[in-house]
PDB file of C-alpha atoms and ligand atoms in Angstrom:
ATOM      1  CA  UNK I   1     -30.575 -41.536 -10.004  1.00  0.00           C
ATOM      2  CA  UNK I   2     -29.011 -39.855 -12.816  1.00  0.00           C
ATOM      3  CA  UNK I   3     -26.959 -35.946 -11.723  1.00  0.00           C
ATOM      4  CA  UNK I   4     -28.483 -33.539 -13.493  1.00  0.00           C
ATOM      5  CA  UNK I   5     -28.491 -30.061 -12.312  1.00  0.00           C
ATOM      6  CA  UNK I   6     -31.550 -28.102 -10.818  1.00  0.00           C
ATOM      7  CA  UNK I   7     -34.244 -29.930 -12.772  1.00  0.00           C
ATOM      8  CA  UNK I   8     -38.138 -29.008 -12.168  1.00  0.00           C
ATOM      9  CA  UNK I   9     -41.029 -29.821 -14.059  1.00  0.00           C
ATOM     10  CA  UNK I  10     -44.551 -27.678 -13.999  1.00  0.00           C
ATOM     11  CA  UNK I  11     -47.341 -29.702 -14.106  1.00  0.00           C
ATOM     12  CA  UNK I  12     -50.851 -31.648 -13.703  1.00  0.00           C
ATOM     13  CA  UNK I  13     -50.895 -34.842 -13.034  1.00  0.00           C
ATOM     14  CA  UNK I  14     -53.763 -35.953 -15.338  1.00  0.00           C
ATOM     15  CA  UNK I  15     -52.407 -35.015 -17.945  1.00  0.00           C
ATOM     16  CA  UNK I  16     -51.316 -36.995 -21.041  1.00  0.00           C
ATOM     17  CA  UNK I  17     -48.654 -35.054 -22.099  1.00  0.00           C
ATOM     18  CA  UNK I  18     -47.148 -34.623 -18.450  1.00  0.00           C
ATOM     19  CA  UNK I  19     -47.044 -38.243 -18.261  1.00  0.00           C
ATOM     20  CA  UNK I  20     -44.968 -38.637 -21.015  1.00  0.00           C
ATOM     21  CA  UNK I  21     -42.591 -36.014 -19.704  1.00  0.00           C
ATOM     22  CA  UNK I  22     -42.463 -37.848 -16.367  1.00  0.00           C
ATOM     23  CA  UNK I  23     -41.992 -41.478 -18.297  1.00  0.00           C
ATOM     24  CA  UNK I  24     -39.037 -40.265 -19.891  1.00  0.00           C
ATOM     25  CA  UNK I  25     -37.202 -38.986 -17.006  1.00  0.00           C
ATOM     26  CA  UNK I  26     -38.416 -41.989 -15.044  1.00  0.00           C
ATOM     27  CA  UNK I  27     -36.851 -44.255 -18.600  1.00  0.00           C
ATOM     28  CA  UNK I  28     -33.852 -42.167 -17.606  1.00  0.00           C
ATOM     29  CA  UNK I  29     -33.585 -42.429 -13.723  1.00  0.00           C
ATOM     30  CA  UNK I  30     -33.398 -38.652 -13.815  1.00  0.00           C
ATOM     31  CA  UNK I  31     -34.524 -37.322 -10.564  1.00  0.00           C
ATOM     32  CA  UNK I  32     -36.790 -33.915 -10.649  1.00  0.00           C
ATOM     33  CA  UNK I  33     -39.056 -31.382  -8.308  1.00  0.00           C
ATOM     34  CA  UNK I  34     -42.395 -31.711  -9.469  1.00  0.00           C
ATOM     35  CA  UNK I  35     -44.538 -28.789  -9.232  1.00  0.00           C
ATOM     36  CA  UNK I  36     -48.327 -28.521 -10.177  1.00  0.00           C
ATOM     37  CA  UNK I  37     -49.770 -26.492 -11.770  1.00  0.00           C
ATOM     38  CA  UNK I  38     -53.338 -25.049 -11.455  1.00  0.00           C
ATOM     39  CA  UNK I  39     -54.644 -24.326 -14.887  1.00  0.00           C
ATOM     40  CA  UNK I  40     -57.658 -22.504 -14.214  1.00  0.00           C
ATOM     41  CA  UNK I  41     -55.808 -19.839 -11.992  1.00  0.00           C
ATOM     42  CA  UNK I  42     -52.059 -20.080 -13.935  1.00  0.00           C
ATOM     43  CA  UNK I  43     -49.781 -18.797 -11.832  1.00  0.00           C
ATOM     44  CA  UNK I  44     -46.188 -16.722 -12.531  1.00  0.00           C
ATOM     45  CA  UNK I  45     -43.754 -19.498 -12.844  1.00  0.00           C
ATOM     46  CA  UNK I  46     -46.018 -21.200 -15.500  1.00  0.00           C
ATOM     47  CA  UNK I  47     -46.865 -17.826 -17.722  1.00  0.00           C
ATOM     48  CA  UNK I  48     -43.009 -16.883 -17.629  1.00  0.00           C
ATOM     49  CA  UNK I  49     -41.755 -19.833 -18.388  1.00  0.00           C
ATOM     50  CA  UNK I  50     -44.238 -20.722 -21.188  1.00  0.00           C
ATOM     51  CA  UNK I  51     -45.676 -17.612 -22.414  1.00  0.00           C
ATOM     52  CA  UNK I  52     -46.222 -18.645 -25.611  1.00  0.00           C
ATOM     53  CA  UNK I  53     -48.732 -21.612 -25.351  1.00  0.00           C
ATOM     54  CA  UNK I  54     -49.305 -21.339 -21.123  1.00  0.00           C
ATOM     55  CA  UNK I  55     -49.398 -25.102 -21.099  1.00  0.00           C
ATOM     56  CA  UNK I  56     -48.344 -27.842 -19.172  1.00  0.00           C
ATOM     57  CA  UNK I  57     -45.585 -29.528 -18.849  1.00  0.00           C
ATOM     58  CA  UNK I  58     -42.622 -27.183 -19.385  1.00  0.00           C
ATOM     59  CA  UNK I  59     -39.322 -28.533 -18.110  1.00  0.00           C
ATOM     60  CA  UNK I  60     -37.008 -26.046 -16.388  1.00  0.00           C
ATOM     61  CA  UNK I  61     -33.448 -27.224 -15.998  1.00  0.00           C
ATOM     62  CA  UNK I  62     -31.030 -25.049 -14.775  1.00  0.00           C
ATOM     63  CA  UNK I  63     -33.047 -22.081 -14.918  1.00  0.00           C
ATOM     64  CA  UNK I  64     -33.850 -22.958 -18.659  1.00  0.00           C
ATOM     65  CA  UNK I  65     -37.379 -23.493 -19.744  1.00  0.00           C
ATOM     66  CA  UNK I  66     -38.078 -26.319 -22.385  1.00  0.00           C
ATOM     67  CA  UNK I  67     -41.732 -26.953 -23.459  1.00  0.00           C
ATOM     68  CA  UNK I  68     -43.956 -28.953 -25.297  1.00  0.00           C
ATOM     69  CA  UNK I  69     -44.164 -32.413 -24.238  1.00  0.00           C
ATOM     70  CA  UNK I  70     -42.196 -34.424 -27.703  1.00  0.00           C
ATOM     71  CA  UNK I  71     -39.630 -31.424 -27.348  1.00  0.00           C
ATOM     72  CA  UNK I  72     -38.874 -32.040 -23.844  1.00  0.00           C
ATOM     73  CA  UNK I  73     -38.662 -35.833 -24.509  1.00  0.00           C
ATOM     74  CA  UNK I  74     -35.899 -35.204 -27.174  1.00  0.00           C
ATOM     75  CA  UNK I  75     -34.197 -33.023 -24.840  1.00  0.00           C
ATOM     76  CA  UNK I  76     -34.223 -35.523 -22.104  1.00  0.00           C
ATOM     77  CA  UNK I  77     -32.765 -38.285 -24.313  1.00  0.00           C
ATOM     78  CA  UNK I  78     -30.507 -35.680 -25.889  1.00  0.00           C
ATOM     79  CA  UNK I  79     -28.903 -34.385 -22.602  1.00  0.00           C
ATOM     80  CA  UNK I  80     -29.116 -37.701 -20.658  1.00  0.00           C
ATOM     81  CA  UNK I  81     -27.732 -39.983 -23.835  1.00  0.00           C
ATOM     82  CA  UNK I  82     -25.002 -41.403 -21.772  1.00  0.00           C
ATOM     83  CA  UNK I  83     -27.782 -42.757 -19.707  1.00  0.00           C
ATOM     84  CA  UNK I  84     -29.270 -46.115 -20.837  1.00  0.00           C
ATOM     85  CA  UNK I  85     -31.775 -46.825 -22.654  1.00  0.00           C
ATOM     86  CA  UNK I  86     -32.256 -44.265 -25.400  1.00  0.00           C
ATOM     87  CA  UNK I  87     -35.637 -42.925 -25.912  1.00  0.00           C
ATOM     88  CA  UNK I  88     -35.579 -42.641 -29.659  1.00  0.00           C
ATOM     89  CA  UNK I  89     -34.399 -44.899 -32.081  1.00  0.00           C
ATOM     90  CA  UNK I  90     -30.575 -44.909 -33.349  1.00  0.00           C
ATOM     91  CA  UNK I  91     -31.555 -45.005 -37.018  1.00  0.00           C
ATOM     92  CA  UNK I  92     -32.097 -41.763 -38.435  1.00  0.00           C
ATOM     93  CA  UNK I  93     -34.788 -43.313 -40.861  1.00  0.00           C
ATOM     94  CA  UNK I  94     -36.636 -45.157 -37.692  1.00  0.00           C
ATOM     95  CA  UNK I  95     -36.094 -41.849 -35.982  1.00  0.00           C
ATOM     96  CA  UNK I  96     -38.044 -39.448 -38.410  1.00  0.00           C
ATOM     97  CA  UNK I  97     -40.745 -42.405 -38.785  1.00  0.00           C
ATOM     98  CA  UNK I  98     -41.424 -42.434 -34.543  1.00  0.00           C
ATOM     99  CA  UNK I  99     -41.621 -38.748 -34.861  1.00  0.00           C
ATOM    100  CA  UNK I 100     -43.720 -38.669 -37.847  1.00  0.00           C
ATOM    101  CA  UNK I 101     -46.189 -40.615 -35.767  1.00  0.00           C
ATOM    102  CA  UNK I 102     -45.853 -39.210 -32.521  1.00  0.00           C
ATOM    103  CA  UNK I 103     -46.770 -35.899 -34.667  1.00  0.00           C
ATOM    104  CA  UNK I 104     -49.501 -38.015 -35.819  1.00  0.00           C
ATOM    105  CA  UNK I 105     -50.914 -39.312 -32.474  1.00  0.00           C
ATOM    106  CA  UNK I 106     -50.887 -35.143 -30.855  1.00  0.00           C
ATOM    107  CA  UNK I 107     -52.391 -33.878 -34.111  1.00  0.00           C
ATOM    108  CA  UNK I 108     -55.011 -37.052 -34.940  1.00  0.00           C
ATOM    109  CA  UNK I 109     -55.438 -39.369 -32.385  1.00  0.00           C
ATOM    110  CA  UNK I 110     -55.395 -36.758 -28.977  1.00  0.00           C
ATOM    111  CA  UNK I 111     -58.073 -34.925 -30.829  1.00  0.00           C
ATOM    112  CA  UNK I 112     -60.259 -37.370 -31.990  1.00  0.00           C
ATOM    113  CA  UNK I 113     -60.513 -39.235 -28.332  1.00  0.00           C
ATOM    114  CA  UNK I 114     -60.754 -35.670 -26.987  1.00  0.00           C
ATOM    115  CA  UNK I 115     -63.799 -35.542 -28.681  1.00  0.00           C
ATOM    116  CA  UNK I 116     -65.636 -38.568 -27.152  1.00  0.00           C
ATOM    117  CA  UNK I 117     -64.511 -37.335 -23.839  1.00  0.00           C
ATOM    118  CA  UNK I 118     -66.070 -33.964 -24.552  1.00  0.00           C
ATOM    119  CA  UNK I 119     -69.496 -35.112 -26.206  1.00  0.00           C
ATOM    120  CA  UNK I 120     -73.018 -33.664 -24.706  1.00  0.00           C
ATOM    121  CA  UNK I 121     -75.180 -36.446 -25.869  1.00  0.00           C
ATOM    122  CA  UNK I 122     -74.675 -40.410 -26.209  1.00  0.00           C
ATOM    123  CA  UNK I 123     -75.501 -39.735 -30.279  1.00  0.00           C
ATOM    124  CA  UNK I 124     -72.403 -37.057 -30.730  1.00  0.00           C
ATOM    125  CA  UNK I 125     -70.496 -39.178 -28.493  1.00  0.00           C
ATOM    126  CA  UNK I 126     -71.390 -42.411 -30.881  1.00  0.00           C
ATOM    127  CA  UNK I 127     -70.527 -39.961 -33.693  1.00  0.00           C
ATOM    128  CA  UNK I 128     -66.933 -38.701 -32.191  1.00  0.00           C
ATOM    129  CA  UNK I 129     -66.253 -42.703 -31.167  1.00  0.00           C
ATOM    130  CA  UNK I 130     -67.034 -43.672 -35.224  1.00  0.00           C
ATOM    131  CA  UNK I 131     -64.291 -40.943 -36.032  1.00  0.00           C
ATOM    132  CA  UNK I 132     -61.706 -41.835 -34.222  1.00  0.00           C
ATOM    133  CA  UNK I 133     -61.771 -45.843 -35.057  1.00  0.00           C
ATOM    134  CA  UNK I 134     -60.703 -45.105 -38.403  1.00  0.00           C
ATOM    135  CA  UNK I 135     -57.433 -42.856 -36.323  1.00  0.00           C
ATOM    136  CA  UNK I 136     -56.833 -45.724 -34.250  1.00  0.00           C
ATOM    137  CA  UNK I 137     -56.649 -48.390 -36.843  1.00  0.00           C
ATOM    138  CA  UNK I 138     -54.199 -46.239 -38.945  1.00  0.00           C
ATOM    139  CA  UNK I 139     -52.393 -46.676 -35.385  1.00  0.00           C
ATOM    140  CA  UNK I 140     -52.492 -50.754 -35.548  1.00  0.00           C
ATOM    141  CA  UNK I 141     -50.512 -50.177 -39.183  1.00  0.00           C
ATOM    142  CA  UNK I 142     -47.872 -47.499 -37.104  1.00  0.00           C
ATOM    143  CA  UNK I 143     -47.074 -50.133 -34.663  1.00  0.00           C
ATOM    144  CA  UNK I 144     -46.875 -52.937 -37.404  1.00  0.00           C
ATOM    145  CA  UNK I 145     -44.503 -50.374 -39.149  1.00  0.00           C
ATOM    146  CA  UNK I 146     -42.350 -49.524 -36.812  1.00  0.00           C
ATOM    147  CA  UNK I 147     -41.891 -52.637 -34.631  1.00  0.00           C
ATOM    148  CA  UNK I 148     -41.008 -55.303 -36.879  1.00  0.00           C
ATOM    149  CA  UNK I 149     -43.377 -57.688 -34.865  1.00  0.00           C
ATOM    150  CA  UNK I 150     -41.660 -56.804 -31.877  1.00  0.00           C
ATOM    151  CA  UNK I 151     -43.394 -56.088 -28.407  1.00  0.00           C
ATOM    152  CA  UNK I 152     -43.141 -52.325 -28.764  1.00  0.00           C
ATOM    153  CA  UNK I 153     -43.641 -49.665 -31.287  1.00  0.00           C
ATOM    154  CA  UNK I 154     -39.728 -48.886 -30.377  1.00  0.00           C
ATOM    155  CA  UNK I 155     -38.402 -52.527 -30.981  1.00  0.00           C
ATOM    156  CA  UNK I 156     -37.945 -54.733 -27.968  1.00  0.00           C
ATOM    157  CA  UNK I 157     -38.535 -52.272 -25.371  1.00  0.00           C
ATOM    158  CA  UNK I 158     -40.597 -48.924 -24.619  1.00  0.00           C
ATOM    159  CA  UNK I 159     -39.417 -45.937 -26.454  1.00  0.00           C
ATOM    160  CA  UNK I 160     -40.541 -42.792 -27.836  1.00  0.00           C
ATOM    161  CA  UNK I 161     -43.294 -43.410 -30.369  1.00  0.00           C
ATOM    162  CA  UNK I 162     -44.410 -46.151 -26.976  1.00  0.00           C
ATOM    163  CA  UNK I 163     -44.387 -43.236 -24.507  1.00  0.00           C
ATOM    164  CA  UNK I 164     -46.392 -40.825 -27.260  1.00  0.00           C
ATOM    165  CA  UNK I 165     -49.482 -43.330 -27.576  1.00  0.00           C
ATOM    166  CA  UNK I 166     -49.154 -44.736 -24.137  1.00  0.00           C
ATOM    167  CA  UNK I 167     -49.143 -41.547 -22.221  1.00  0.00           C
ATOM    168  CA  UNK I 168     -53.368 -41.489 -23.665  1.00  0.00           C
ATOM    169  CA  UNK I 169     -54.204 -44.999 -21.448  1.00  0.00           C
ATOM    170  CA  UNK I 170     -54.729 -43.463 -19.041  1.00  0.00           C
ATOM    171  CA  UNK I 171     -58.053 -41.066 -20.994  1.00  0.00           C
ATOM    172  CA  UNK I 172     -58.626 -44.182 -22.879  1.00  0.00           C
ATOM    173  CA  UNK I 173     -59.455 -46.459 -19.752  1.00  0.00           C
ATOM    174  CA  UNK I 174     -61.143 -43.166 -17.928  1.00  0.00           C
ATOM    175  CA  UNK I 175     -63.829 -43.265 -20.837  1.00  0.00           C
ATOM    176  CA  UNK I 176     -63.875 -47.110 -21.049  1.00  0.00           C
ATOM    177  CA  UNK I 177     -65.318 -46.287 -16.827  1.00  0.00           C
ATOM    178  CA  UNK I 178     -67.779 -43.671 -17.567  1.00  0.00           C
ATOM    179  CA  UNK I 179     -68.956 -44.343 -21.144  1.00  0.00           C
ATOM    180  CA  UNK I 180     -68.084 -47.979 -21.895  1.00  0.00           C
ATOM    181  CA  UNK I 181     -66.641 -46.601 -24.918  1.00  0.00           C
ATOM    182  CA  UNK I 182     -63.618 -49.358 -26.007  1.00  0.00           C
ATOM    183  CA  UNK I 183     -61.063 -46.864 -28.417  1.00  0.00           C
ATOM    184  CA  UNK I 184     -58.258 -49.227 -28.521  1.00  0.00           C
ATOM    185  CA  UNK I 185     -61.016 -52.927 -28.778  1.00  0.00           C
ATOM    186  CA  UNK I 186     -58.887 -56.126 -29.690  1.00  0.00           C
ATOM    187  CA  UNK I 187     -61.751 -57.497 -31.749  1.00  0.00           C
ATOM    188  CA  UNK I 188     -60.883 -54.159 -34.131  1.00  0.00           C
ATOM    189  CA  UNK I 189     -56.877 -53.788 -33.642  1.00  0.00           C
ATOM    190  CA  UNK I 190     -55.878 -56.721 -32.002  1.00  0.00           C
ATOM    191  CA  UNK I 191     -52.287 -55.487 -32.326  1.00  0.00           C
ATOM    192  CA  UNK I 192     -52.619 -52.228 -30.729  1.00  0.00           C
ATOM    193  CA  UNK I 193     -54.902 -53.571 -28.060  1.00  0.00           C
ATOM    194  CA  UNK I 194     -52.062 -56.146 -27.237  1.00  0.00           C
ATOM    195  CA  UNK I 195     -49.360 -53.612 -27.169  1.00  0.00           C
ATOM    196  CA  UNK I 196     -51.499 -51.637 -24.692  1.00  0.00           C
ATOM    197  CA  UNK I 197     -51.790 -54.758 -22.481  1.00  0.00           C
ATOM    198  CA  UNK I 198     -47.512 -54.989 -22.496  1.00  0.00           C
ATOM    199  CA  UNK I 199     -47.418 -51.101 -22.090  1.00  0.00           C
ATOM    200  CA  UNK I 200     -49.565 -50.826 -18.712  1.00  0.00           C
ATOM    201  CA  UNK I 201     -47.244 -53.893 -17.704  1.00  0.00           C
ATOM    202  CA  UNK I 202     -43.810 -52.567 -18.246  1.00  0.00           C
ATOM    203  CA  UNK I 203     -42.177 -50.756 -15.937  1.00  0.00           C
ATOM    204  CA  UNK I 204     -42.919 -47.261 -16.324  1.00  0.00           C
ATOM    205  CA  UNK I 205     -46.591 -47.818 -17.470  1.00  0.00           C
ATOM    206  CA  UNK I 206     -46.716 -49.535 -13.658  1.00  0.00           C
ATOM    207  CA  UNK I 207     -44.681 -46.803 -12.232  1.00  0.00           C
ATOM    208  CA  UNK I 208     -46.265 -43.634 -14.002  1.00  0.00           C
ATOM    209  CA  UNK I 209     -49.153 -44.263 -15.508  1.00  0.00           C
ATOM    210  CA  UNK I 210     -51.865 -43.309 -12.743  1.00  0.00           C
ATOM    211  CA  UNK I 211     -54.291 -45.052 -11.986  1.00  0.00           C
ATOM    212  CA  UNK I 212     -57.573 -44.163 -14.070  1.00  0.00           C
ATOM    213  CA  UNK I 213     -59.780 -42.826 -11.733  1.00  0.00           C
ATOM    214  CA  UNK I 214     -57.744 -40.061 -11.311  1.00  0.00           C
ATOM    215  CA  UNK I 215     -58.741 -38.881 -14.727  1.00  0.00           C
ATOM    216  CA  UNK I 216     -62.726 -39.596 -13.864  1.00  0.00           C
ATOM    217  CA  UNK I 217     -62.054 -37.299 -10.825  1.00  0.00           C
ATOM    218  CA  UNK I 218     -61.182 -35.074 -12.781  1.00  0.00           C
ATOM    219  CA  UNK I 219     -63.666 -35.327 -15.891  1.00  0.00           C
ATOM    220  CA  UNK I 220     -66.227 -34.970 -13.171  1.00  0.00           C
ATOM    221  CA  UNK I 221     -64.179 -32.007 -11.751  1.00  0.00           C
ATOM    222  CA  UNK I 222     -64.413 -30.391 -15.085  1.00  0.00           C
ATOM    223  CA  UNK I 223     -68.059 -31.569 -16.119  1.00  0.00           C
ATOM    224  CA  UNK I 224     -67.512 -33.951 -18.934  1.00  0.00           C
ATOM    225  CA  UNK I 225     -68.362 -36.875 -17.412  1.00  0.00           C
ATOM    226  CA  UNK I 226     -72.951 -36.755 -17.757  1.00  0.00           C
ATOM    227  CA  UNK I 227     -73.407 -40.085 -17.154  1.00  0.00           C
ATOM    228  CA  UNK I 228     -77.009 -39.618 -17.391  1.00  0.00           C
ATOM    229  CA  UNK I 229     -77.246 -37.486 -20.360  1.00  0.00           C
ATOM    230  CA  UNK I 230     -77.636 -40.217 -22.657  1.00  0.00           C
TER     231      UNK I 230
HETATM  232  N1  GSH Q   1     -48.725 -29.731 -27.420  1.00  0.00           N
HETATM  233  C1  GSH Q   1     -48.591 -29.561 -25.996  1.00  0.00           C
HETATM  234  C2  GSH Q   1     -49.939 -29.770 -25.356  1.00  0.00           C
HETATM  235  C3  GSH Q   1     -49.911 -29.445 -23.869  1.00  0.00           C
HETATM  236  C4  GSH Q   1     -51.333 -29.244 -23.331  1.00  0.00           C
HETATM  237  O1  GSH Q   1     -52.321 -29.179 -24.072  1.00  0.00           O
HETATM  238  N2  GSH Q   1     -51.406 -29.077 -22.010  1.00  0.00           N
HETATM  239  C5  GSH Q   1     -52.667 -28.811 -21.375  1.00  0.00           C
HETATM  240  C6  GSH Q   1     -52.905 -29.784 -20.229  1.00  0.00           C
HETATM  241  S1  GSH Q   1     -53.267 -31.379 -20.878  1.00  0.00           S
HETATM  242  C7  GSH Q   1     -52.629 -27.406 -20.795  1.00  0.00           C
HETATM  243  O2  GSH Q   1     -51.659 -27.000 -20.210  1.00  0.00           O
HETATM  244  N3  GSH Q   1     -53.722 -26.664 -20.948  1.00  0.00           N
HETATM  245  C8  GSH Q   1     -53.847 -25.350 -20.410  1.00  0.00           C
HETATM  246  C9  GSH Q   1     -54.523 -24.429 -21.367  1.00  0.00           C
HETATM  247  O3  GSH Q   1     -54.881 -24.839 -22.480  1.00  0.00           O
HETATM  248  O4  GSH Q   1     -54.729 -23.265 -21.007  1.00  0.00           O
HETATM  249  C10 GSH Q   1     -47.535 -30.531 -25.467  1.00  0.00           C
HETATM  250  O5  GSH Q   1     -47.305 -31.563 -26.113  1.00  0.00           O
HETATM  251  O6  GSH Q   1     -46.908 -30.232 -24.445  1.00  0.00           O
END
C-alpha cells in the first residue's frame, strides 16, 4: 500500500458517493481508517469537518478535511499521481468531458433514480422510472463519447467518469430486488448495460462495490422499500 500520511475517511457504507471515495483509494492502493458515520445522530468529527453540507464522505488527511465525493477523487489522483493508474484522463479535453459528465450523473442521473427509490405508490414509481430512461440513455451516448468503443467510459480501464456512474450499481441492483424496476435494461442501452456487466467484474467493482442487499437493509431501515404498496 501506497505511504500517505494520517489518512481517514468519514463515512456510510451504503452510500454511492462513499463508494466512489473508497474505489479511488482502493484504484490507488492507498491505505485509510474508515470511520462511519451515523447520519441521523451526526456526530462532532463529521459537523467540524464538513460544516458546510454535513455529508458523507469527507476525507481527512493529515488533519485536513476534503469533501464532496468528485473533489476528493481529484485530490486522491492529484496527491497520489506518482501512483499508477491515474484516475482521470491525461488529455485536458477528455478531462473536462469525464467531469462534465460526472457533473451530469450527481446532478441528473442520482436524482432521477433517487426518485424511483423514494416513490409511495407503484404509479409515481412507474412515473419517476419513465423519467429517468430518457437520463440514462443520454448516459449510453456519454459512454459512446468518451470511450472510443473501448471497455470503459475511461478508455481501456476503470477511471473517473467509470467510478462516478458505477458507484450507483449498487442502488440500481437494490431496486432491480425490491421493485423489479431494470434502470440500466440492455434491450434499451445495450451499451451501458454491458459496461455495467465489465464494471461489477473488474477489480474494484468486486472489491468495493457491496453487495446489494446491503442497500435493501437499509431502504427497509429507512422505509422506502413498501413492497406491498403497489
Ligand atoms: N454531493 C455530495 C453528496 C454527498 C451526500 O449526499 N451524502 C449523503 C449520504 S449518501 C449524506 O451525507 N447525507 C446526510 C444529510 O443529507 O444530512 C458528494 O458528492 O459528496
Amino acid at each position: 500500500m501506497a505511504g500517505q500520511g494520517d489518512l481517514k475517511l468519514l463515512g456510510m457504507l451504503e452510500s454511492p458517493f462513499v463508494i466512489r471515495v473508497r474505489m479511488a483509494l482502493h484504484l490507488k492502493g492507498v491505505s485509510y481508517e474508515y470511520i462511519e458515520q451515523d447520519l441521523s445522530n451526526k456526530g462532532e468529527l463529521l459537523l467540524k469537518n464538513n460544516p458546510v453540507h454535513k455529508k458523507v464522505p469527507v476525507l481527512i488527511h493529515n488533519g485536513k478535511p476534503i469533501c464532496e465525493s468528485l473533489a476528493i477523487v481529484q485530490y486522491v489522483d492529484e496527491v497520489w499521481a506518482a501512483t499508477s493508474p491515474s484516475i482521470l484522463p491525461a488529455n485536458p479535453h477528455e478531462r473536462a468531458l469525464a467531469r462534465f459528465w460526472a457533473a451530469y450523473v450527481d446532478d441528473k442521473f442520482f436524482p432521477a433514480w433517487l426518485g424511483i427509490l423514494k416513490a409511495e405508490t407503484g404509479e409515481e414509481r412507474d412515473k419517476k422510472m419513465s423519467e429517468t430512461l430518457p437520463v440514462v440513455e443520454q448516459l449510453e451516448t456519454a459512454l459512446a463519447q468518451c470511450s472510443n468503443g473501448k471497455a470503459f467510459f475511461s478508455g481501456a480501464s476503470v477511471g473517473y467518469l467509470d467510478l462516478a456512474v458505477g458507484c450507483n450499481l449498487l442502488w440500481l441492483d437494490a431496486m432491480r430486488k425490491m421493485f423489479g424496476v431494470v434502470v440500466i435494461d440492455a434491450a434499451r442501452t445495450p451499451v451501458l448495460a454491458a459496461w455495467a456487466d465489465r464494471f461489477r467484474e473488474s477489480d474494484v467493482g468486486k472489491e468495493v462495490l457491496p453487495d446489494a442487499d446491503i442497500a435493501v437493509e437499509y431502504a427497509k431501515k429507512i422505509q422506502v422499500y413498501r413492497p406491498a404498496s403497489k
